[in-house]
CSV table of C-alpha atoms in Angstrom, one decimal:
chain,number,residue,atom,x,y,z
A,11,MET,CA,-219.9,23.1,27.2
A,12,GLN,CA,-218.4,19.9,25.7
A,13,LEU,CA,-214.8,19.1,26.5
A,14,ILE,CA,-213.0,17.3,23.6
A,15,LYS,CA,-209.9,15.2,24.0
A,16,THR,CA,-206.8,16.1,21.8
A,17,ILE,CA,-203.6,14.2,21.2
A,18,THR,CA,-201.6,16.9,23.0
A,19,ASN,CA,-203.9,16.8,26.0
A,20,GLU,CA,-204.7,20.5,25.6
A,21,PRO,CA,-208.4,21.1,26.3
A,22,LEU,CA,-210.7,21.9,23.4
A,23,TYR,CA,-214.1,23.2,24.3
A,24,HIS,CA,-217.1,23.2,22.0
A,25,GLN,CA,-220.5,24.8,22.3
A,26,THR,CA,-223.2,25.9,19.9
A,27,THR,CA,-224.9,29.2,20.5
A,28,ALA,CA,-228.7,29.6,20.7
A,29,ASN,CA,-228.8,30.8,17.2
A,30,GLY,CA,-226.7,27.9,15.8
A,31,LEU,CA,-223.1,29.2,15.6
A,32,PRO,CA,-220.6,26.4,16.5
A,33,VAL,CA,-217.8,27.7,18.7
A,34,TYR,CA,-214.5,25.9,19.4
A,35,ILE,CA,-212.0,27.1,22.0
A,36,MET,CA,-208.6,25.5,22.4
A,37,ARG,CA,-206.8,26.6,25.6
A,38,LYS,CA,-203.0,27.1,25.3
A,39,PRO,CA,-201.8,27.7,28.8
A,40,GLY,CA,-198.7,29.9,29.0
A,41,TYR,CA,-199.1,31.4,25.5
A,42,GLN,CA,-199.2,35.2,25.3
A,43,LYS,CA,-200.6,35.3,21.7
A,44,LYS,CA,-204.3,34.8,21.2
A,45,TYR,CA,-205.9,34.0,17.8
A,46,ALA,CA,-209.5,33.9,16.5
A,47,VAL,CA,-211.1,32.9,13.1
A,48,PHE,CA,-214.7,33.7,12.3
A,49,ALA,CA,-215.5,32.0,9.0
A,50,THR,CA,-218.4,31.1,6.7
A,51,ASN,CA,-218.6,27.9,4.6
A,52,TYR,CA,-218.8,30.1,1.5
A,53,GLY,CA,-216.1,30.5,-1.2
A,54,SER,CA,-215.3,30.9,-4.8
A,55,LEU,CA,-216.9,27.6,-5.8
A,56,ASP,CA,-220.4,28.8,-4.7
A,57,SER,CA,-221.4,30.5,-7.9
A,58,GLU,CA,-224.5,28.4,-8.4
A,59,PHE,CA,-227.0,27.1,-5.8
A,60,GLU,CA,-230.6,26.4,-5.1
A,61,VAL,CA,-232.7,28.3,-2.5
A,62,ASP,CA,-236.1,27.2,-1.3
A,63,GLY,CA,-238.8,29.0,-3.1
A,64,ARG,CA,-236.5,30.6,-5.7
A,65,GLY,CA,-235.0,27.6,-7.6
A,66,ALA,CA,-231.5,27.8,-9.0
A,67,VAL,CA,-229.5,31.0,-8.5
A,68,ARG,CA,-226.4,31.9,-10.5
A,69,VAL,CA,-224.0,34.7,-9.5
A,70,PRO,CA,-220.8,36.1,-11.1
A,71,ALA,CA,-217.5,34.4,-10.3
A,72,GLY,CA,-215.5,36.2,-7.6
A,73,ILE,CA,-218.5,37.4,-5.6
A,74,ALA,CA,-217.4,35.7,-2.3
A,75,HIS,CA,-214.0,37.5,-2.5
A,76,PHE,CA,-215.7,40.8,-3.4
A,77,LEU,CA,-217.9,40.5,-0.4
A,78,GLU,CA,-214.9,39.7,1.9
A,79,HIS,CA,-213.3,43.0,0.8
A,80,LYS,CA,-216.5,45.0,1.4
A,81,LEU,CA,-217.1,43.8,4.9
A,82,PHE,CA,-214.1,45.8,6.1
A,83,GLU,CA,-215.6,49.1,5.1
A,84,GLU,CA,-218.1,51.0,7.2
A,85,GLU,CA,-219.9,54.3,6.9
A,86,GLU,CA,-217.8,56.4,9.3
A,87,SER,CA,-214.6,54.4,9.8
A,88,HIS,CA,-212.5,51.5,8.7
A,89,VAL,CA,-212.3,48.1,10.6
A,90,PHE,CA,-208.4,48.1,10.4
A,91,GLU,CA,-208.3,51.4,12.4
A,92,ARG,CA,-210.3,50.0,15.3
A,93,PHE,CA,-208.2,46.8,15.5
A,94,ALA,CA,-205.0,48.9,15.5
A,95,GLN,CA,-206.3,50.6,18.6
A,96,PHE,CA,-206.4,47.3,20.4
A,97,GLY,CA,-202.9,46.4,19.2
A,98,ALA,CA,-204.4,43.6,17.2
A,99,SER,CA,-203.7,42.5,13.6
A,100,VAL,CA,-206.8,41.8,11.6
A,101,ASN,CA,-207.0,40.1,8.1
A,102,ALA,CA,-209.2,37.9,5.9
A,103,TYR,CA,-209.0,35.5,3.1
A,104,THR,CA,-211.3,33.7,0.6
A,105,GLY,CA,-210.8,30.2,-0.6
A,106,TYR,CA,-212.6,27.7,-2.6
A,107,ASN,CA,-215.2,26.9,0.1
A,108,ILE,CA,-214.4,29.4,2.9
A,109,THR,CA,-214.3,33.1,3.7
A,110,ALA,CA,-212.5,33.7,6.9
A,111,TYR,CA,-212.0,36.9,9.1
A,112,LEU,CA,-209.3,36.6,11.7
A,113,PHE,CA,-207.1,38.5,14.2
A,114,SER,CA,-204.2,37.9,16.5
A,115,THR,CA,-203.4,39.9,19.6
A,116,ILE,CA,-201.6,39.8,23.0
A,117,GLU,CA,-203.8,42.3,24.8
A,118,TYR,CA,-207.4,43.5,24.6
A,119,PHE,CA,-208.7,40.1,23.3
A,120,ASP,CA,-212.2,40.7,24.6
A,121,GLU,CA,-212.5,44.0,22.7
A,122,ALA,CA,-211.0,42.5,19.5
A,123,LEU,CA,-213.3,39.5,19.6
A,124,THR,CA,-216.3,41.7,20.1
A,125,GLU,CA,-215.3,43.8,17.2
A,126,LEU,CA,-214.7,40.8,14.9
A,127,LEU,CA,-218.1,39.4,15.6
A,128,ARG,CA,-219.7,42.8,15.2
A,129,PHE,CA,-218.3,44.0,11.9
A,130,VAL,CA,-218.9,40.6,10.1
A,131,GLN,CA,-222.5,40.9,11.0
A,132,ASN,CA,-222.9,44.4,9.6
A,133,PRO,CA,-222.2,44.8,5.9
A,134,TYR,CA,-222.2,48.4,4.6
A,135,LEU,CA,-222.8,48.3,0.8
A,136,THR,CA,-223.6,51.2,-1.5
A,137,GLU,CA,-223.5,51.7,-5.2
A,138,GLU,CA,-220.6,54.1,-4.8
A,139,ASN,CA,-218.4,52.0,-2.5
A,140,VAL,CA,-219.1,48.8,-4.6
A,141,GLU,CA,-218.0,50.6,-7.8
A,142,LYS,CA,-214.9,51.9,-6.1
A,143,GLU,CA,-214.0,48.4,-4.9
A,144,ARG,CA,-214.6,47.0,-8.4
A,145,GLY,CA,-211.6,49.1,-9.6
A,146,ILE,CA,-209.4,47.9,-6.7
A,147,ILE,CA,-210.2,44.3,-7.3
A,148,GLU,CA,-209.7,44.6,-11.1
A,149,GLN,CA,-206.2,45.9,-10.4
A,150,GLU,CA,-205.6,43.0,-8.0
A,151,LEU,CA,-206.7,40.5,-10.7
A,152,ARG,CA,-204.5,42.1,-13.3
A,153,MET,CA,-201.6,41.9,-11.0
A,154,TYR,CA,-202.3,38.2,-10.3
A,155,ASP,CA,-202.5,37.6,-14.1
A,156,ASP,CA,-199.0,39.0,-14.4
A,157,ASN,CA,-197.6,36.7,-11.7
A,158,PRO,CA,-196.0,33.6,-13.3
A,159,GLY,CA,-196.8,31.3,-10.4
A,160,ARG,CA,-200.5,32.2,-10.5
A,161,ARG,CA,-200.6,32.1,-14.3
A,162,ILE,CA,-199.1,28.6,-14.7
A,163,TYR,CA,-201.3,27.2,-12.0
A,164,ARG,CA,-204.5,28.7,-13.3
A,165,ASN,CA,-203.6,27.5,-16.8
A,166,LEU,CA,-203.1,24.0,-15.5
A,167,LEU,CA,-206.5,23.9,-13.8
A,168,ASN,CA,-208.1,25.1,-17.0
A,169,ALA,CA,-206.4,22.3,-18.8
A,170,LEU,CA,-207.6,19.7,-16.3
A,171,TYR,CA,-211.2,20.8,-15.8
A,172,HIS,CA,-213.9,21.4,-18.4
A,173,LYS,CA,-216.6,23.0,-16.3
A,174,HIS,CA,-215.9,22.9,-12.6
A,175,PRO,CA,-215.6,26.4,-11.1
A,176,ILE,CA,-212.2,25.5,-9.6
A,177,ARG,CA,-210.9,26.5,-13.1
A,178,LEU,CA,-211.4,30.2,-12.1
A,179,ASP,CA,-209.4,32.4,-9.9
A,180,VAL,CA,-210.9,32.8,-6.4
A,181,GLY,CA,-211.3,36.5,-7.2
A,182,GLY,CA,-213.1,35.8,-10.5
A,183,THR,CA,-212.2,37.5,-13.7
A,184,VAL,CA,-212.0,41.1,-14.8
A,185,GLU,CA,-215.1,40.5,-16.8
A,186,SER,CA,-217.1,38.7,-14.1
A,187,ILE,CA,-216.6,41.3,-11.4
A,188,GLN,CA,-218.1,43.9,-13.7
A,189,GLU,CA,-221.4,42.0,-13.4
A,190,ILE,CA,-221.5,42.1,-9.6
A,191,THR,CA,-224.2,44.3,-8.1
A,192,VAL,CA,-225.1,45.6,-4.6
A,193,GLU,CA,-228.2,43.4,-4.6
A,194,GLN,CA,-226.3,40.3,-5.5
A,195,LEU,CA,-223.7,41.0,-2.7
A,196,LEU,CA,-226.4,41.5,-0.1
A,197,ASP,CA,-228.3,38.4,-1.3
A,198,CYS,CA,-225.2,36.2,-1.0
A,199,TYR,CA,-224.5,37.7,2.4
A,200,ARG,CA,-228.0,36.9,3.7
A,201,LEU,CA,-227.8,33.4,2.3
A,202,PHE,CA,-224.3,32.3,3.4
A,203,TYR,CA,-223.5,34.5,6.4
A,204,GLN,CA,-225.8,32.6,8.8
A,205,PRO,CA,-224.7,31.2,12.1
A,206,GLU,CA,-225.3,27.5,11.2
A,207,ASN,CA,-223.2,27.9,8.0
A,208,MET,CA,-220.3,29.5,10.0
A,209,ALA,CA,-217.9,28.7,12.8
A,210,LEU,CA,-215.8,30.6,15.3
A,211,VAL,CA,-212.5,29.0,16.4
A,212,VAL,CA,-210.4,30.6,19.2
A,213,VAL,CA,-207.0,29.6,20.4
A,214,GLY,CA,-204.9,30.9,23.3
A,215,ASP,CA,-204.6,31.1,27.1
A,216,LEU,CA,-208.3,32.1,27.6
A,217,ASP,CA,-211.2,31.3,29.9
A,218,PRO,CA,-213.7,29.4,27.7
A,219,GLN,CA,-216.7,30.6,29.8
A,220,ARG,CA,-215.7,34.2,29.3
A,221,VAL,CA,-215.3,33.7,25.6
A,222,MET,CA,-218.8,32.1,25.3
A,223,GLU,CA,-220.3,35.0,27.3
A,224,LEU,CA,-218.8,37.5,24.8
A,225,VAL,CA,-220.0,35.5,21.8
A,226,ALA,CA,-223.5,35.1,23.2
A,227,ALA,CA,-223.8,38.8,23.8
A,228,GLN,CA,-223.0,39.5,20.1
A,229,MET,CA,-225.3,36.8,18.8
A,230,GLU,CA,-228.3,38.3,20.5
A,231,SER,CA,-228.6,41.2,18.0
A,232,TRP,CA,-227.8,39.1,14.9
A,233,GLN,CA,-230.8,39.5,12.5
A,234,PHE,CA,-231.0,36.8,9.8
A,235,GLU,CA,-233.5,34.7,7.9
A,236,LYS,CA,-232.7,31.0,8.0
A,237,GLN,CA,-232.7,29.5,4.5
A,238,GLU,CA,-231.8,26.1,3.1
A,239,ILE,CA,-229.1,26.2,0.4
A,240,ARG,CA,-228.1,23.4,-1.9
A,241,ARG,CA,-224.9,23.9,-3.9
A,242,ILE,CA,-224.9,23.0,-7.6
A,243,PHE,CA,-221.8,21.9,-9.5
A,244,PRO,CA,-221.8,21.3,-13.2
A,245,GLU,CA,-221.4,17.7,-14.3
A,246,GLU,CA,-217.6,17.4,-14.8
A,247,PRO,CA,-216.4,14.8,-17.4
A,248,ASP,CA,-213.8,12.3,-16.2
A,249,SER,CA,-211.5,13.3,-19.0
A,250,ILE,CA,-209.2,16.3,-19.0
A,251,HIS,CA,-210.2,19.5,-20.9
A,252,LYS,CA,-206.9,20.0,-22.8
A,253,PRO,CA,-203.6,18.0,-22.7
A,254,ARG,CA,-201.4,21.1,-22.8
A,255,ILE,CA,-201.4,24.9,-22.4
A,256,GLU,CA,-198.3,26.8,-23.3
A,257,GLN,CA,-197.7,30.5,-23.0
A,258,ARG,CA,-194.9,33.0,-23.1
A,259,MET,CA,-194.3,35.6,-20.3
A,260,SER,CA,-191.6,38.0,-19.2
A,261,ILE,CA,-189.6,35.4,-17.3
A,262,SER,CA,-185.9,34.4,-17.3
A,263,GLN,CA,-186.4,30.6,-17.1
A,264,PRO,CA,-189.1,28.2,-18.3
A,265,ARG,CA,-191.6,26.8,-15.9
A,266,TYR,CA,-193.3,23.4,-16.1
A,267,TYR,CA,-196.3,21.9,-14.2
A,268,LEU,CA,-197.7,18.4,-14.7
A,269,GLY,CA,-201.3,18.0,-13.4
A,270,LEU,CA,-203.2,14.9,-12.7
A,271,LYS,CA,-207.0,15.0,-12.4
A,272,GLY,CA,-208.0,12.9,-9.4
A,273,ARG,CA,-211.3,11.5,-8.2
A,274,ALA,CA,-213.4,13.2,-5.5
A,275,ARG,CA,-214.2,10.7,-2.7
A,276,GLY,CA,-216.7,12.4,-0.5
A,277,SER,CA,-215.8,13.7,3.0
A,278,GLY,CA,-214.8,12.6,6.5
A,279,ARG,CA,-212.1,10.1,7.1
A,280,GLU,CA,-212.2,8.7,3.6
A,281,LEU,CA,-211.2,12.2,2.3
A,282,LEU,CA,-208.5,12.5,5.0
A,283,GLN,CA,-207.1,9.1,4.0
A,284,GLN,CA,-207.0,10.1,0.4
A,285,GLN,CA,-205.2,13.4,1.2
A,286,PHE,CA,-202.5,11.8,3.3
A,287,ALA,CA,-201.9,8.7,1.1
A,288,VAL,CA,-201.5,10.7,-2.1
A,289,ASN,CA,-199.3,13.3,-0.5
A,290,MET,CA,-197.1,10.4,0.7
A,291,ILE,CA,-196.8,9.1,-2.9
A,292,TRP,CA,-195.7,12.5,-4.1
A,293,ARG,CA,-193.2,12.8,-1.2
A,294,SER,CA,-191.6,9.6,-2.5
A,295,ILE,CA,-191.0,11.4,-5.8
A,296,ALA,CA,-190.6,15.1,-5.0
A,297,ALA,CA,-189.0,15.1,-1.5
A,298,LYS,CA,-185.3,16.3,-1.6
A,299,SER,CA,-184.3,12.9,0.0
A,300,SER,CA,-186.0,10.9,-2.8
A,301,PRO,CA,-183.9,9.1,-5.5
A,302,VAL,CA,-186.1,10.7,-8.2
A,303,PHE,CA,-185.4,14.2,-6.9
A,304,GLU,CA,-181.7,13.5,-6.6
A,305,ARG,CA,-181.5,12.1,-10.1
A,306,LEU,CA,-183.5,15.0,-11.7
A,307,TYR,CA,-181.5,17.5,-9.7
A,308,ASN,CA,-178.1,16.1,-10.6
A,309,SER,CA,-179.0,16.0,-14.3
A,310,GLY,CA,-179.8,19.7,-14.1
A,311,LEU,CA,-183.5,19.3,-15.0
A,312,ILE,CA,-184.8,20.7,-11.7
A,313,ASP,CA,-183.8,23.1,-8.9
A,314,ASP,CA,-185.0,23.9,-5.4
A,315,SER,CA,-188.3,25.3,-6.8
A,316,PHE,CA,-189.4,21.7,-7.7
A,317,GLY,CA,-192.2,20.3,-5.6
A,318,ALA,CA,-195.5,18.5,-5.6
A,319,SER,CA,-198.9,18.8,-3.9
A,320,PHE,CA,-202.3,17.2,-3.8
A,321,GLN,CA,-205.6,19.0,-3.1
A,322,ALA,CA,-208.9,17.3,-2.6
A,323,SER,CA,-212.4,18.2,-1.3
A,324,PRO,CA,-215.8,16.6,-1.6
A,325,SER,CA,-216.1,18.0,-5.2
A,326,TYR,CA,-212.6,17.9,-6.7
A,327,ALA,CA,-209.2,16.3,-6.5
A,328,PHE,CA,-206.0,17.0,-8.4
A,329,SER,CA,-202.2,16.8,-8.1
A,330,VAL,CA,-199.5,19.3,-9.3
A,331,ILE,CA,-195.8,18.6,-9.7
A,332,GLY,CA,-193.1,20.7,-11.3
A,333,GLY,CA,-191.1,23.9,-11.0
A,334,GLU,CA,-188.5,25.9,-13.0
A,335,THR,CA,-186.5,24.0,-15.6
A,336,ASP,CA,-184.3,24.7,-18.6
A,337,ASP,CA,-185.9,21.9,-20.5
A,338,PRO,CA,-189.7,21.3,-20.0
A,339,GLU,CA,-189.9,18.6,-22.6
A,340,LYS,CA,-187.1,16.5,-21.0
A,341,LEU,CA,-188.6,17.0,-17.5
A,342,ASP,CA,-192.0,16.0,-18.8
A,343,ALA,CA,-190.6,12.7,-20.2
A,344,ALA,CA,-188.6,12.0,-17.0
A,345,LEU,CA,-191.5,12.6,-14.7
A,346,ARG,CA,-193.8,10.4,-16.7
A,347,GLU,CA,-191.2,7.7,-16.7
A,348,ALA,CA,-190.7,8.0,-12.9
A,349,ILE,CA,-194.5,7.8,-12.3
A,350,THR,CA,-194.8,4.7,-14.5
A,351,GLU,CA,-191.9,3.0,-12.8
A,352,LEU,CA,-193.3,3.8,-9.3
A,353,LYS,CA,-196.6,2.3,-10.3
A,354,ARG,CA,-194.8,-0.8,-11.5
A,355,LYS,CA,-192.7,-1.2,-8.4
A,356,GLN,CA,-195.1,0.2,-5.8
A,357,LEU,CA,-194.2,1.6,-2.4
A,358,ASP,CA,-192.9,-0.8,0.3
A,359,ASP,CA,-194.0,-1.0,3.9
A,360,GLU,CA,-190.8,0.4,5.4
A,361,LEU,CA,-191.0,3.6,3.3
A,362,ILE,CA,-194.7,4.1,4.1
A,363,ALA,CA,-194.1,3.6,7.8
A,364,ARG,CA,-191.3,6.2,7.7
A,365,MET,CA,-193.5,8.7,5.9
A,366,LYS,CA,-196.4,8.1,8.3
A,367,ARG,CA,-194.0,9.0,11.2
A,368,HIS,CA,-192.9,12.1,9.4
A,369,ALA,CA,-196.5,13.2,8.8
A,370,LEU,CA,-197.5,12.6,12.4
A,371,GLY,CA,-194.4,14.5,13.6
A,372,SER,CA,-195.3,17.5,11.4
A,373,TYR,CA,-198.9,17.3,12.7
A,374,LEU,CA,-197.8,17.4,16.3
A,375,ALA,CA,-195.3,20.2,15.8
A,376,ALA,CA,-198.0,22.3,14.1
A,377,PHE,CA,-199.9,22.5,17.5
A,378,ASN,CA,-197.4,25.1,18.5
A,379,SER,CA,-198.7,27.4,15.8
A,380,LEU,CA,-201.9,29.2,16.9
A,381,ASP,CA,-202.8,30.4,13.5
A,382,TYR,CA,-202.3,27.0,11.9
A,383,LEU,CA,-204.5,25.4,14.6
A,384,ALA,CA,-207.4,27.9,14.1
A,385,ASN,CA,-207.3,28.0,10.3
A,386,SER,CA,-206.7,24.3,9.8
A,387,PHE,CA,-209.4,23.3,12.2
A,388,THR,CA,-211.9,25.6,10.4
A,389,SER,CA,-210.8,24.3,7.0
A,390,HIS,CA,-211.3,20.7,8.0
A,391,LEU,CA,-214.7,21.5,9.5
A,392,PHE,CA,-216.0,22.9,6.2
A,393,ASN,CA,-214.5,20.0,4.3
A,394,GLY,CA,-216.4,17.5,6.4
A,395,THR,CA,-213.2,16.3,8.0
A,396,SER,CA,-211.7,16.8,11.5
A,397,LEU,CA,-208.2,17.9,12.4
A,398,LEU,CA,-208.4,15.7,15.5
A,399,ASP,CA,-209.0,12.6,13.4
A,400,VAL,CA,-205.6,12.9,11.7
A,401,PRO,CA,-203.6,10.5,14.1
A,402,GLU,CA,-206.1,7.7,13.8
A,403,VAL,CA,-206.4,8.1,10.1
A,404,LEU,CA,-202.7,8.1,9.6
A,405,ASP,CA,-202.3,5.0,11.9
A,406,GLY,CA,-204.8,3.1,9.8
A,407,ILE,CA,-203.2,3.8,6.4
A,408,THR,CA,-201.6,0.6,5.0
A,409,ALA,CA,-199.2,-0.1,2.2
A,410,ALA,CA,-202.2,-1.6,0.3
A,411,ASP,CA,-204.1,1.7,0.7
A,412,VAL,CA,-201.3,3.8,-0.6
A,413,ASN,CA,-200.6,1.6,-3.5
A,414,ARG,CA,-204.3,1.6,-4.4
A,415,PHE,CA,-204.3,5.4,-4.5
A,416,LEU,CA,-201.0,5.2,-6.5
A,417,GLN,CA,-202.8,3.3,-9.3
A,418,GLU,CA,-206.0,5.3,-9.2
A,419,GLU,CA,-204.8,8.9,-8.6
A,420,LEU,CA,-201.6,9.0,-10.7
A,421,ASP,CA,-203.4,8.2,-13.9
A,422,LEU,CA,-201.3,9.6,-16.8
A,423,GLU,CA,-204.4,9.2,-19.1
A,424,ARG,CA,-205.9,12.0,-17.0
A,425,SER,CA,-202.9,14.3,-17.0
A,426,ALA,CA,-202.2,17.7,-18.5
A,427,VAL,CA,-199.2,20.0,-18.8
A,428,SER,CA,-198.9,23.8,-18.3
A,429,ILE,CA,-195.7,25.5,-19.5
A,430,LEU,CA,-194.5,29.1,-19.4
A,431,LEU,CA,-191.7,30.1,-21.7
A,432,PRO,CA,-189.6,33.3,-21.8
A,433,GLU,CA,-190.7,35.8,-24.4
A,434,GLU,CA,-188.8,35.6,-27.6
């Protein structure tokens, strides 16, 4: 078992099982809570891929999310009931490139971990229960479509992207889930739920050797056929799809988002550097302590809902800034002016050093959260980055790096607007 050094000096153990599953165990002495995430590098973006001997395979949007729902159902009982018997809280989520199954508990950790590994390995899919689930997910998607926050965000991604599957909701569409079959669900399970495409991350006051014994016992019975998968993404133009999408909803105040289409920069430390540098840039505009925020707030153009974020992976990158506003047009003009002015002046060394210290402080404080550690570690792993590389990457970021990203990523020629207005 490999012992990995962490910045907090808490031991992190790593071992790969005989069948190829990477296992990471971070010991947190003195903590009562214990947390585990069992995840596969498979999410909503994986709707087209190549399989050896079969060529290109295309499946309906939303199938990863559909499969996540179905793994909780069994022939004679329900997974939630068994975890409740252990006093454990179990859940799952699907993202763009991940499907994760997780639990937290104080007692009966061994039993809960065994159950987590067991139920994820045993899908129970029938025509009847898949059809039933289709109705449940359809209701969920319609509920999301009625949510203003989800609507404005999804509209923005549809404005930025021509073809990339990030345009679609993680759950797919009402139309796409009608096409999902039992055979497709089982096929995707067999292809993506393989030990080498998955990871187990455990955090808590635990004996690493005992954890590995429990894992090894569950891995012995796992039946799978190893297959090579190559993900296929459509060729996405550099340009935006539409400059503006405007809709009316039953809301009391208009909402405005400005999106900027970034450039994917691979994985590893280069991706981490991009993520931190661009988020620093947005912090200089959208943080409550920034002159831009203060000016917009005092003029009545924004309120506390205003914020900005940047997301990037090996296949996409984009920024979002905005919030509720009484005047979307004035806010649009003000933000474009602020971005143009920032690109002209650039960020100085002192401000960047201050933001680096803030980012490192937030990173260290997050080590007190077991769920953050487990989920963030897994997310980084599937993005080709490492949570443990953050301090060194942050330390190496220079003012020149940040200002280079400022010029490249905040390109108003690659921007789009999403606006929601109250119904007339």
